[in-house]
Amino acid sequence: MATSGDVPGQIVTIERFILEQQSIQPEATGVLTNLLYDLALAGKIIASRTTRAGLIDILGNTGEENVQGEEVQKLDKFADRTIYRLNDHTGRLAAMASEEHPDLIPIPDRFPVGKYVLIFDPLDGSSNIDYNVSVGTVFSIYHRKTQDGWGTIEDCLQKGRELVAAGYFVYGSSTMLVYSTGHGVHGFTLDPSVGEFLLSHPNIRIPEQPKYYSVNQGYQRFWSEGVRRYTEWLQGQDGSRKVLSLRHIGSLMADFHRNLLAGGIFYYPADAKDPSQPHGKLRLLYEAIPLAFLAEHAGGYASDGRQPILDIQPTGLHERTPLFIGNRDLVEKAEAFIQEYG
Ligand code: AHM
Ligand code: MG
């Protein structure tokens, strides 16, 4: 038997935590619980690869196979396959949608279909991998809207207000999982020595005093007048507010995670840089909606500059949206500038 001194008093594993969360929802059947376990496992498997990024060139063969005889895959494809394979056969899902796939991913007909849909970006910011910069996975879970049979696009194109759960993994100096089922936002850190996610950040709330603003300022000349003036306001150029520091990694999960814990705003506005993407780069379904859900449940807010992200009705799987996300007052100020100056 463990005695005091052997183990710290309050170690809460993700399994225990998710189970306890289930017990506060009397109608819960355990399906969501198991789906979240599967995602936590996916995160561990992906983390085991991201920490070895770059070694494949040293340890692997020069051809198409690595030392284990496995096909060498790009990490984003590997992350995508991992999430798919852990979830295609469980009977918990009616369909999946991934940023890596142009269309809906159906459940194979040899497996049962379930009542949820899973939407994910398997490895966001993967262009950063070559430079040893943090990357992330982000996911959303909805109840299906259709009654039975295979899930459809309609099951995926739901407003963020309908979300059942959302979360992300950030593969950084440690691997973290942050998720919410609408009862607080909770963070877990992977202890690689035991392979468990342990509760490290219960009930995260965005600090009221923000520290950072995060934006790719290299695109400034493509911004609208409102976004330019808003950025000057954040910088305290009119003397009306305390100066915020600029922090921008260019990897959304890492940028969002830092601002969630430290307070601040991240934005990727609509810009005129690429006429084929007038709404900016980020995807409504895969990136903006799940992070907006987490921001709101942590006391923050997310907007496309004119309306709450969670109120937008998605019309396509890969639709893009401007995104302003972080402390509520900072996001509302962005809306005010855009309202006034465009
Ligand atoms: P991706 O989904 O193709 O990885 O792109 C999303 C990433 C985000 O992580 C990040 O915020 C953004 O691209 C950075 O884009 P940019 O280099 O245009 O600032
Ligand atoms: Mg992405």
Tab-separated table of C-alpha atoms and ligand atoms in Angstrom:
chain	number	residue	atom	x	y	z
A	1	MET	CA	0.000	0.000	0.000
A	2	ALA	CA	1.236	3.481	-0.844
A	3	THR	CA	2.133	5.609	2.130
A	4	SER	CA	2.254	9.389	2.217
A	5	GLY	CA	5.516	10.360	0.608
A	6	ASP	CA	5.233	7.622	-2.036
A	7	VAL	CA	2.645	9.406	-4.150
A	8	PRO	CA	1.355	12.943	-4.128
A	9	GLY	CA	-2.156	13.151	-2.612
A	10	GLN	CA	-4.280	14.341	-5.533
A	11	ILE	CA	-3.317	12.673	-8.787
A	12	VAL	CA	-6.307	12.759	-11.111
A	13	THR	CA	-5.922	10.851	-14.349
A	14	ILE	CA	-7.944	11.787	-17.404
A	15	GLU	CA	-9.882	8.512	-17.080
A	16	ARG	CA	-10.949	9.282	-13.541
A	17	PHE	CA	-11.796	12.873	-14.410
A	18	ILE	CA	-13.909	12.031	-17.457
A	19	LEU	CA	-15.760	9.377	-15.456
A	20	GLU	CA	-16.474	11.849	-12.677
A	21	GLN	CA	-17.749	14.356	-15.247
A	22	GLN	CA	-20.057	11.672	-16.624
A	23	SER	CA	-21.578	11.155	-13.173
A	24	ILE	CA	-22.721	14.821	-13.007
A	25	GLN	CA	-24.775	14.272	-16.161
A	26	PRO	CA	-27.507	11.824	-15.200
A	27	GLU	CA	-28.587	11.199	-18.789
A	28	ALA	CA	-25.067	10.154	-19.819
A	29	THR	CA	-24.707	6.643	-21.207
A	30	GLY	CA	-20.917	6.432	-21.312
A	31	VAL	CA	-20.611	6.759	-25.083
A	32	LEU	CA	-19.153	10.269	-24.899
A	33	THR	CA	-16.868	9.158	-22.080
A	34	ASN	CA	-15.440	6.397	-24.231
A	35	LEU	CA	-15.129	8.699	-27.223
A	36	LEU	CA	-13.065	11.103	-25.119
A	37	TYR	CA	-10.873	8.205	-23.925
A	38	ASP	CA	-10.271	7.252	-27.553
A	39	LEU	CA	-9.245	10.811	-28.355
A	40	ALA	CA	-6.901	10.938	-25.362
A	41	LEU	CA	-5.270	7.756	-26.646
A	42	ALA	CA	-4.983	9.279	-30.126
A	43	GLY	CA	-3.251	12.297	-28.576
A	44	LYS	CA	-0.723	10.068	-26.814
A	45	ILE	CA	0.047	8.176	-30.012
A	46	ILE	CA	0.459	11.381	-32.015
A	47	ALA	CA	2.642	12.878	-29.262
A	48	SER	CA	4.894	9.826	-29.386
A	49	ARG	CA	5.572	10.671	-33.046
A	50	THR	CA	5.834	14.443	-32.813
A	51	THR	CA	8.570	14.101	-30.196
A	52	ARG	CA	10.530	12.015	-32.717
A	53	ALA	CA	9.998	14.396	-35.635
A	54	GLY	CA	13.188	14.684	-37.650
A	55	LEU	CA	14.611	11.380	-36.391
A	56	ILE	CA	12.978	9.491	-39.193
A	57	ASP	CA	15.641	10.836	-41.542
A	58	ILE	CA	18.366	9.528	-39.273
A	59	LEU	CA	16.833	6.257	-38.107
A	60	GLY	CA	14.696	5.368	-41.090
A	61	ASN	CA	15.667	3.880	-44.411
A	62	THR	CA	16.168	6.204	-47.302
A	63	GLY	CA	13.213	4.607	-49.096
A	64	GLU	CA	9.601	4.467	-48.190
A	65	GLU	CA	9.926	2.449	-44.983
A	66	ASN	CA	11.230	3.241	-41.526
A	67	VAL	CA	13.201	0.880	-39.257
A	68	GLN	CA	10.044	-0.872	-38.058
A	69	GLY	CA	9.115	-1.661	-41.637
A	70	GLU	CA	6.275	0.814	-41.478
A	71	GLU	CA	5.539	3.115	-44.301
A	72	VAL	CA	7.044	6.532	-43.689
A	73	GLN	CA	4.215	8.992	-43.398
A	74	LYS	CA	4.118	12.689	-43.054
A	75	LEU	CA	3.100	13.505	-39.512
A	76	ASP	CA	-0.158	15.159	-40.474
A	77	LYS	CA	-1.217	12.083	-42.453
A	78	PHE	CA	-0.130	9.891	-39.552
A	79	ALA	CA	-2.194	11.958	-37.079
A	80	ASP	CA	-5.185	11.815	-39.406
A	81	ARG	CA	-4.983	8.014	-39.781
A	82	THR	CA	-4.513	7.551	-36.042
A	83	ILE	CA	-7.681	9.443	-35.133
A	84	TYR	CA	-9.621	7.748	-37.903
A	85	ARG	CA	-8.518	4.222	-37.022
A	86	LEU	CA	-9.257	4.649	-33.317
A	87	ASN	CA	-12.780	5.818	-34.087
A	88	ASP	CA	-14.033	4.094	-37.247
A	89	HIS	CA	-15.174	0.836	-35.630
A	90	THR	CA	-16.415	1.788	-32.154
A	91	GLY	CA	-20.087	2.321	-32.952
A	92	ARG	CA	-19.924	5.714	-31.299
A	93	LEU	CA	-19.778	7.828	-34.464
A	94	ALA	CA	-22.097	8.395	-37.411
A	95	ALA	CA	-19.393	10.155	-39.455
A	96	MET	CA	-16.146	12.072	-39.217
A	97	ALA	CA	-14.766	15.133	-40.977
A	98	SER	CA	-11.089	16.031	-41.060
A	99	GLU	CA	-9.254	19.067	-42.355
A	100	GLU	CA	-7.120	16.598	-44.318
A	101	HIS	CA	-10.113	15.294	-46.320
A	102	PRO	CA	-12.159	17.227	-48.856
A	103	ASP	CA	-15.358	15.315	-48.066
A	104	LEU	CA	-17.140	13.685	-45.170
A	105	ILE	CA	-15.437	10.514	-43.893
A	106	PRO	CA	-18.070	7.789	-43.682
A	107	ILE	CA	-17.996	4.951	-41.168
A	108	PRO	CA	-17.120	1.754	-43.112
A	109	ASP	CA	-20.239	-0.347	-43.720
A	110	ARG	CA	-18.853	-3.328	-41.802
A	111	PHE	CA	-18.973	-1.296	-38.572
A	112	PRO	CA	-21.952	0.000	-36.571
A	113	VAL	CA	-22.842	3.687	-36.661
A	114	GLY	CA	-23.425	5.760	-33.542
A	115	LYS	CA	-24.962	8.973	-32.345
A	116	TYR	CA	-22.050	11.445	-32.496
A	117	VAL	CA	-20.036	13.129	-35.234
A	118	LEU	CA	-16.351	13.923	-34.782
A	119	ILE	CA	-14.733	16.846	-36.587
A	120	PHE	CA	-10.990	17.351	-36.325
A	121	ASP	CA	-7.862	19.016	-37.567
A	122	PRO	CA	-5.339	16.229	-36.977
A	123	LEU	CA	-2.151	18.296	-36.923
A	124	ASP	CA	-2.671	22.004	-37.081
A	125	GLY	CA	0.379	24.106	-37.819
A	126	SER	CA	2.226	21.118	-39.243
A	127	SER	CA	4.436	23.372	-41.376
A	128	ASN	CA	6.123	24.271	-38.045
A	129	ILE	CA	7.249	20.702	-37.389
A	130	ASP	CA	10.472	21.053	-39.348
A	131	TYR	CA	11.546	23.862	-37.003
A	132	ASN	CA	10.731	22.101	-33.726
A	133	VAL	CA	7.828	24.450	-33.039
A	134	SER	CA	4.720	23.288	-31.155
A	135	VAL	CA	1.809	21.914	-33.152
A	136	GLY	CA	-1.655	20.761	-32.147
A	137	THR	CA	-4.725	18.634	-32.751
A	138	VAL	CA	-8.199	20.123	-32.337
A	139	PHE	CA	-11.546	18.328	-32.225
A	140	SER	CA	-15.302	18.927	-31.964
A	141	ILE	CA	-18.057	16.482	-31.041
A	142	TYR	CA	-21.728	16.975	-31.933
A	143	HIS	CA	-24.835	14.864	-31.604
A	144	ARG	CA	-25.897	13.748	-35.054
A	145	LYS	CA	-28.966	15.577	-36.351
A	146	THR	CA	-30.220	12.893	-38.698
A	147	GLN	CA	-32.051	10.017	-37.051
A	148	ASP	CA	-30.266	6.927	-38.308
A	149	GLY	CA	-28.127	5.383	-41.034
A	150	TRP	CA	-24.818	6.899	-42.043
A	151	GLY	CA	-24.098	10.427	-40.948
A	152	THR	CA	-24.410	13.199	-43.502
A	153	ILE	CA	-22.894	16.626	-44.124
A	154	GLU	CA	-25.922	18.060	-42.326
A	155	ASP	CA	-24.751	16.316	-39.143
A	156	CYS	CA	-21.439	18.177	-39.411
A	157	LEU	CA	-22.700	21.617	-40.438
A	158	GLN	CA	-24.009	22.605	-37.028
A	159	LYS	CA	-23.566	25.862	-35.179
A	160	GLY	CA	-20.993	25.876	-32.415
A	161	ARG	CA	-23.801	26.449	-29.898
A	162	GLU	CA	-24.795	22.831	-30.538
A	163	LEU	CA	-21.411	21.424	-29.520
A	164	VAL	CA	-21.350	18.575	-27.024
A	165	ALA	CA	-17.607	18.755	-26.412
A	166	ALA	CA	-14.460	20.264	-27.879
A	167	GLY	CA	-10.795	20.200	-27.083
A	168	TYR	CA	-7.249	20.334	-28.322
A	169	PHE	CA	-3.867	18.792	-27.793
A	170	VAL	CA	-0.784	20.929	-27.922
A	171	TYR	CA	2.466	19.089	-28.548
A	172	GLY	CA	4.954	21.455	-26.972
A	173	SER	CA	7.579	21.306	-24.272
A	174	SER	CA	5.044	18.931	-22.763
A	175	THR	CA	1.927	17.466	-24.335
A	176	MET	CA	-1.318	18.896	-23.026
A	177	LEU	CA	-4.981	18.115	-23.560
A	178	VAL	CA	-7.491	20.872	-22.862
A	179	TYR	CA	-11.170	20.047	-23.266
A	180	SER	CA	-14.680	20.961	-22.198
A	181	THR	CA	-18.043	19.263	-22.250
A	182	GLY	CA	-19.648	22.549	-21.243
A	183	HIS	CA	-18.823	22.102	-17.563
A	184	GLY	CA	-15.634	24.111	-17.274
A	185	VAL	CA	-12.450	23.938	-19.313
A	186	HIS	CA	-9.879	21.531	-17.960
A	187	GLY	CA	-6.243	20.922	-18.828
A	188	PHE	CA	-4.193	17.744	-18.506
A	189	THR	CA	-0.484	17.269	-18.936
A	190	LEU	CA	0.910	14.029	-20.311
A	191	ASP	CA	3.365	12.399	-17.942
A	192	PRO	CA	5.538	10.559	-20.465
A	193	SER	CA	7.060	8.312	-17.800
A	194	VAL	CA	3.703	6.669	-17.046
A	195	GLY	CA	1.880	7.525	-20.283
A	196	GLU	CA	-1.039	9.206	-18.507
A	197	PHE	CA	-2.701	12.564	-18.885
A	198	LEU	CA	-2.851	14.042	-15.380
A	199	LEU	CA	-5.097	16.905	-14.345
A	200	SER	CA	-2.836	19.944	-14.158
A	201	HIS	CA	-5.121	22.902	-14.969
A	202	PRO	CA	-8.627	22.387	-13.510
A	203	ASN	CA	-11.329	24.886	-14.398
A	204	ILE	CA	-9.287	27.253	-16.558
A	205	ARG	CA	-10.496	30.872	-16.665
A	206	ILE	CA	-8.897	33.470	-18.922
A	207	PRO	CA	-7.174	35.987	-16.607
A	208	GLU	CA	-8.977	39.314	-16.512
A	209	GLN	CA	-5.779	41.263	-17.086
A	210	PRO	CA	-4.547	40.330	-20.572
A	211	LYS	CA	-0.856	40.097	-21.353
A	212	TYR	CA	-0.538	39.387	-25.058
A	213	TYR	CA	-1.890	40.097	-28.489
A	214	SER	CA	-1.110	37.588	-31.236
A	215	VAL	CA	-1.396	38.223	-34.938
A	216	ASN	CA	0.734	37.764	-38.016
A	217	GLN	CA	1.747	41.396	-38.275
A	218	GLY	CA	3.643	40.701	-41.472
A	219	TYR	CA	0.290	40.922	-43.233
A	220	GLN	CA	-0.563	44.335	-41.799
A	221	ARG	CA	-0.682	46.112	-45.141
A	222	PHE	CA	-3.438	43.736	-46.282
A	223	TRP	CA	-5.685	44.515	-43.301
A	224	SER	CA	-8.795	46.651	-43.264
A	225	GLU	CA	-8.768	50.094	-41.680
A	226	GLY	CA	-10.638	48.757	-38.629
A	227	VAL	CA	-8.113	45.973	-37.970
A	228	ARG	CA	-5.191	48.370	-38.404
A	229	ARG	CA	-6.645	50.891	-35.983
A	230	TYR	CA	-7.567	48.125	-33.523
A	231	THR	CA	-3.980	46.876	-33.531
A	232	GLU	CA	-2.721	50.361	-32.768
A	233	TRP	CA	-5.188	50.523	-29.898
A	234	LEU	CA	-3.853	47.192	-28.549
A	235	GLN	CA	-0.359	48.639	-28.763
A	236	GLY	CA	-1.523	51.536	-26.617
A	237	GLN	CA	-0.590	54.056	-29.284
A	238	ASP	CA	-3.398	56.423	-28.274
A	239	GLY	CA	-2.271	56.284	-24.644
A	240	SER	CA	-5.679	55.013	-23.495
A	241	ARG	CA	-4.567	51.573	-22.391
A	242	LYS	CA	-1.695	49.568	-21.046
A	243	VAL	CA	0.600	48.219	-23.750
A	244	LEU	CA	0.188	44.527	-24.568
A	245	SER	CA	3.188	42.462	-25.602
A	246	LEU	CA	3.139	40.801	-28.996
A	247	ARG	CA	3.519	37.018	-28.990
A	248	HIS	CA	2.849	35.097	-32.187
A	249	ILE	CA	4.015	31.571	-32.844
A	250	GLY	CA	2.086	30.897	-36.035
A	251	SER	CA	0.737	27.659	-34.630
A	252	LEU	CA	-2.848	28.185	-33.566
A	253	MET	CA	-3.123	25.703	-30.713
A	254	ALA	CA	0.062	27.045	-29.128
A	255	ASP	CA	-0.981	30.680	-29.614
A	256	PHE	CA	-4.475	30.019	-28.258
A	257	HIS	CA	-3.185	27.973	-25.339
A	258	ARG	CA	-0.756	30.673	-24.225
A	259	ASN	CA	-3.427	33.362	-24.361
A	260	LEU	CA	-5.946	31.144	-22.556
A	261	LEU	CA	-3.562	30.828	-19.619
A	262	ALA	CA	-2.015	34.308	-19.744
A	263	GLY	CA	-4.892	36.423	-21.071
A	264	GLY	CA	-4.955	38.220	-24.393
A	265	ILE	CA	-6.272	38.032	-27.914
A	266	PHE	CA	-5.363	36.057	-31.026
A	267	TYR	CA	-6.671	37.217	-34.376
A	268	TYR	CA	-6.423	36.141	-37.971
A	269	PRO	CA	-8.509	38.762	-39.754
A	270	ALA	CA	-10.012	38.816	-43.178
A	271	ASP	CA	-7.275	40.258	-45.335
A	272	ALA	CA	-6.696	41.172	-48.940
A	273	LYS	CA	-3.464	39.189	-49.238
A	274	ASP	CA	-5.030	36.281	-51.075
A	275	PRO	CA	-8.131	37.179	-53.100
A	276	SER	CA	-9.112	33.503	-53.178
A	277	GLN	CA	-9.389	33.542	-49.358
A	278	PRO	CA	-11.211	36.779	-48.516
A	279	HIS	CA	-12.136	35.507	-45.053
A	280	GLY	CA	-8.577	34.742	-43.979
A	281	LYS	CA	-7.021	31.345	-43.570
A	282	LEU	CA	-8.636	29.623	-40.618
A	283	ARG	CA	-11.431	27.123	-40.951
A	284	LEU	CA	-14.733	27.722	-39.220
A	285	LEU	CA	-15.511	24.069	-38.559
A	286	TYR	CA	-12.120	22.632	-37.709
A	287	GLU	CA	-10.427	25.487	-35.885
A	288	ALA	CA	-12.601	28.488	-35.035
A	289	ILE	CA	-15.687	26.772	-33.592
A	290	PRO	CA	-13.978	24.383	-31.131
A	291	LEU	CA	-11.643	27.102	-29.858
A	292	ALA	CA	-14.577	29.547	-29.585
A	293	PHE	CA	-16.431	26.983	-27.445
A	294	LEU	CA	-13.421	26.626	-25.152
A	295	ALA	CA	-12.890	30.392	-24.983
A	296	GLU	CA	-16.500	31.046	-23.990
A	297	HIS	CA	-16.472	28.317	-21.352
A	298	ALA	CA	-13.307	29.852	-19.919
A	299	GLY	CA	-14.968	33.284	-19.650
A	300	GLY	CA	-13.707	34.626	-22.990
A	301	TYR	CA	-15.271	35.216	-26.384
A	302	ALA	CA	-14.691	34.612	-30.093
A	303	SER	CA	-16.023	36.583	-33.032
A	304	ASP	CA	-15.549	36.843	-36.764
A	305	GLY	CA	-15.403	40.607	-36.200
A	306	ARG	CA	-19.136	41.069	-36.555
A	307	GLN	CA	-20.878	38.172	-34.788
A	308	PRO	CA	-20.090	35.395	-32.325
A	309	ILE	CA	-18.332	32.472	-33.993
A	310	LEU	CA	-20.644	30.087	-32.126
A	311	ASP	CA	-23.718	31.664	-33.802
A	312	ILE	CA	-22.493	31.190	-37.378
A	313	GLN	CA	-24.299	28.575	-39.418
A	314	PRO	CA	-21.576	26.681	-41.346
A	315	THR	CA	-22.374	26.142	-45.003
A	316	GLY	CA	-19.421	24.006	-46.070
A	317	LEU	CA	-16.910	21.662	-44.470
A	318	HIS	CA	-13.921	23.820	-45.375
A	319	GLU	CA	-15.423	27.273	-45.027
A	320	ARG	CA	-12.998	29.899	-43.713
A	321	THR	CA	-13.628	32.674	-41.257
A	322	PRO	CA	-11.875	35.661	-39.754
A	323	LEU	CA	-11.212	34.902	-36.081
A	324	PHE	CA	-10.800	37.173	-33.059
A	325	ILE	CA	-10.538	35.128	-29.869
A	326	GLY	CA	-9.538	35.731	-26.272
A	327	ASN	CA	-10.583	38.069	-23.474
A	328	ARG	CA	-14.158	39.193	-24.024
A	329	ASP	CA	-13.492	42.924	-23.725
A	330	LEU	CA	-10.631	42.772	-26.234
A	331	VAL	CA	-12.709	40.828	-28.771
A	332	GLU	CA	-15.654	43.184	-28.355
A	333	LYS	CA	-13.326	46.113	-28.923
A	334	ALA	CA	-12.237	44.514	-32.208
A	335	GLU	CA	-15.897	44.260	-33.199
A	336	ALA	CA	-16.364	47.935	-32.352
A	337	PHE	CA	-13.404	49.014	-34.508
A	338	ILE	CA	-14.590	46.866	-37.419
A	339	GLN	CA	-18.128	48.190	-37.040
A	340	GLU	CA	-16.826	51.773	-37.199
A	341	TYR	CA	-14.047	51.536	-39.777
A	342	GLY	CA	-14.686	48.252	-41.621
B	1	AHM	P1	-2.963	24.657	-41.198
B	1	AHM	O1	-4.312	24.197	-40.708
B	1	AHM	O2	-2.775	24.454	-42.660
B	1	AHM	O3	-1.849	24.092	-40.355
B	1	AHM	O4	-2.948	26.254	-41.043
B	1	AHM	C1	-3.326	26.831	-39.831
B	1	AHM	C2	-2.142	27.507	-39.189
B	1	AHM	C3	-2.446	27.995	-37.789
B	1	AHM	O5	-1.929	27.104	-36.844
B	1	AHM	C4	-1.749	29.328	-37.723
B	1	AHM	O6	-2.382	30.217	-36.827
B	1	AHM	C5	-1.825	29.803	-39.125
B	1	AHM	O7	-1.851	28.659	-39.947
B	1	AHM	C6	-0.654	30.653	-39.505
B	1	AHM	O8	-0.823	31.107	-40.820
B	1	AHM	P2	0.046	32.293	-41.412
B	1	AHM	O9	1.397	31.732	-41.667
B	1	AHM	O10	-0.683	32.722	-42.632
B	1	AHM	O11	0.069	33.389	-40.345
B	2	MG	MG	-5.381	23.705	-39.312
